[in-house]
Amino acid sequence: MGVGPGAQLTVNNEDTVEHSVTADRGDAFGRDVDGGTAVFTAPTRSGAYPFHCTYHPHMQGVLVVVALHRGQK
């Protein structure tokens, strides 16, 4: 499952330390999450976007952006 191009994404940090959601390459997205929630916009091009936490480099993931078919929201 993935998100649509340009989707607004909400990240929740229920931890007591700062985290980030930072694209591994380029400036596709990057957002610090000090605690609580942070919102960022997904890239507008379909693809897989590896990301990491700049404060904890072992925390990694992949954001998958998929084109929506006509009629999908």
PDB file of C-alpha atoms in Angstrom:
ATOM      1  CA  MET A   1       0.000   0.000   0.000  1.00  0.00           C
ATOM      2  CA  GLY A   2       1.216   3.497  -0.712  1.00  0.00           C
ATOM      3  CA  VAL A   3       0.150   7.115  -0.682  1.00  0.00           C
ATOM      4  CA  GLY A   4      -0.978   9.312  -3.539  1.00  0.00           C
ATOM      5  CA  PRO A   5       1.240  11.987  -5.079  1.00  0.00           C
ATOM      6  CA  GLY A   6       1.193  15.176  -3.006  1.00  0.00           C
ATOM      7  CA  ALA A   7      -0.700  13.539  -0.124  1.00  0.00           C
ATOM      8  CA  GLN A   8      -0.560  15.235   3.264  1.00  0.00           C
ATOM      9  CA  LEU A   9       1.066  12.817   5.725  1.00  0.00           C
ATOM     10  CA  THR A  10       0.907  13.051   9.505  1.00  0.00           C
ATOM     11  CA  VAL A  11       3.721  11.579  11.614  1.00  0.00           C
ATOM     12  CA  ASN A  12       3.147  10.876  15.308  1.00  0.00           C
ATOM     13  CA  ASN A  13       6.018  10.905  17.788  1.00  0.00           C
ATOM     14  CA  GLU A  14       4.979   9.466  21.137  1.00  0.00           C
ATOM     15  CA  ASP A  15       8.608   9.158  22.240  1.00  0.00           C
ATOM     16  CA  THR A  16      10.472  11.451  24.634  1.00  0.00           C
ATOM     17  CA  VAL A  17      13.250  12.243  22.128  1.00  0.00           C
ATOM     18  CA  GLU A  18      13.336  14.122  18.839  1.00  0.00           C
ATOM     19  CA  HIS A  19      13.050  12.240  15.547  1.00  0.00           C
ATOM     20  CA  SER A  20      12.870  13.183  11.888  1.00  0.00           C
ATOM     21  CA  VAL A  21      11.497  11.832   8.633  1.00  0.00           C
ATOM     22  CA  THR A  22      14.217  12.703   6.109  1.00  0.00           C
ATOM     23  CA  ALA A  23      14.531  11.472   2.528  1.00  0.00           C
ATOM     24  CA  ASP A  24      17.806   9.646   1.912  1.00  0.00           C
ATOM     25  CA  ARG A  25      18.402  11.500  -1.368  1.00  0.00           C
ATOM     26  CA  GLY A  26      17.662  15.027  -2.438  1.00  0.00           C
ATOM     27  CA  ASP A  27      15.100  17.225  -0.791  1.00  0.00           C
ATOM     28  CA  ALA A  28      11.953  15.164  -1.498  1.00  0.00           C
ATOM     29  CA  PHE A  29      10.898  15.638   2.137  1.00  0.00           C
ATOM     30  CA  GLY A  30      12.365  16.281   5.547  1.00  0.00           C
ATOM     31  CA  ARG A  31      10.565  17.054   8.758  1.00  0.00           C
ATOM     32  CA  ASP A  32      11.609  17.103  12.423  1.00  0.00           C
ATOM     33  CA  VAL A  33       9.138  15.567  14.854  1.00  0.00           C
ATOM     34  CA  ASP A  34       9.975  16.934  18.308  1.00  0.00           C
ATOM     35  CA  GLY A  35       6.987  15.322  19.992  1.00  0.00           C
ATOM     36  CA  GLY A  36       3.361  15.129  19.116  1.00  0.00           C
ATOM     37  CA  THR A  37       2.653  15.326  15.401  1.00  0.00           C
ATOM     38  CA  ALA A  38       4.185  16.813  12.276  1.00  0.00           C
ATOM     39  CA  VAL A  39       2.701  17.068   8.785  1.00  0.00           C
ATOM     40  CA  PHE A  40       4.544  16.940   5.482  1.00  0.00           C
ATOM     41  CA  THR A  41       3.665  16.581   1.819  1.00  0.00           C
ATOM     42  CA  ALA A  42       4.540  13.437  -0.125  1.00  0.00           C
ATOM     43  CA  PRO A  43       6.497  13.877  -3.363  1.00  0.00           C
ATOM     44  CA  THR A  44       4.403  14.410  -6.484  1.00  0.00           C
ATOM     45  CA  ARG A  45       6.170  11.727  -8.519  1.00  0.00           C
ATOM     46  CA  SER A  46       5.431   8.029  -8.114  1.00  0.00           C
ATOM     47  CA  GLY A  47       8.236   5.918  -6.713  1.00  0.00           C
ATOM     48  CA  ALA A  48       9.885   4.491  -3.633  1.00  0.00           C
ATOM     49  CA  TYR A  49      11.533   7.063  -1.355  1.00  0.00           C
ATOM     50  CA  PRO A  50      13.872   5.594   1.280  1.00  0.00           C
ATOM     51  CA  PHE A  51      14.029   7.708   4.441  1.00  0.00           C
ATOM     52  CA  HIS A  52      15.750   7.798   7.811  1.00  0.00           C
ATOM     53  CA  CYS A  53      15.794   9.627  11.125  1.00  0.00           C
ATOM     54  CA  THR A  54      18.693  12.095  11.177  1.00  0.00           C
ATOM     55  CA  TYR A  55      18.999  11.670  14.954  1.00  0.00           C
ATOM     56  CA  HIS A  56      18.879   7.860  14.872  1.00  0.00           C
ATOM     57  CA  PRO A  57      20.270   6.660  11.492  1.00  0.00           C
ATOM     58  CA  HIS A  58      19.340   3.034  12.246  1.00  0.00           C
ATOM     59  CA  MET A  59      15.651   4.056  12.042  1.00  0.00           C
ATOM     60  CA  GLN A  60      14.783   3.676   8.357  1.00  0.00           C
ATOM     61  CA  GLY A  61      11.817   3.103   6.099  1.00  0.00           C
ATOM     62  CA  VAL A  62      10.455   3.575   2.599  1.00  0.00           C
ATOM     63  CA  LEU A  63       7.655   5.913   1.548  1.00  0.00           C
ATOM     64  CA  VAL A  64       5.888   4.536  -1.535  1.00  0.00           C
ATOM     65  CA  VAL A  65       4.089   7.064  -3.726  1.00  0.00           C
ATOM     66  CA  VAL A  66       1.665   5.522  -6.216  1.00  0.00           C
ATOM     67  CA  ALA A  67      -0.359   7.187  -8.948  1.00  0.00           C
ATOM     68  CA  LEU A  68      -4.062   7.111  -8.216  1.00  0.00           C
ATOM     69  CA  HIS A  69      -6.437   5.707 -10.789  1.00  0.00           C
ATOM     70  CA  ARG A  70      -9.315   7.804 -11.977  1.00  0.00           C
ATOM     71  CA  GLY A  71     -12.064   7.854  -9.355  1.00  0.00           C
ATOM     72  CA  GLN A  72      -9.751   7.069  -6.394  1.00  0.00           C
ATOM     73  CA  LYS A  73      -9.219   9.526  -3.559  1.00  0.00           C
TER      74      LYS A  73
END
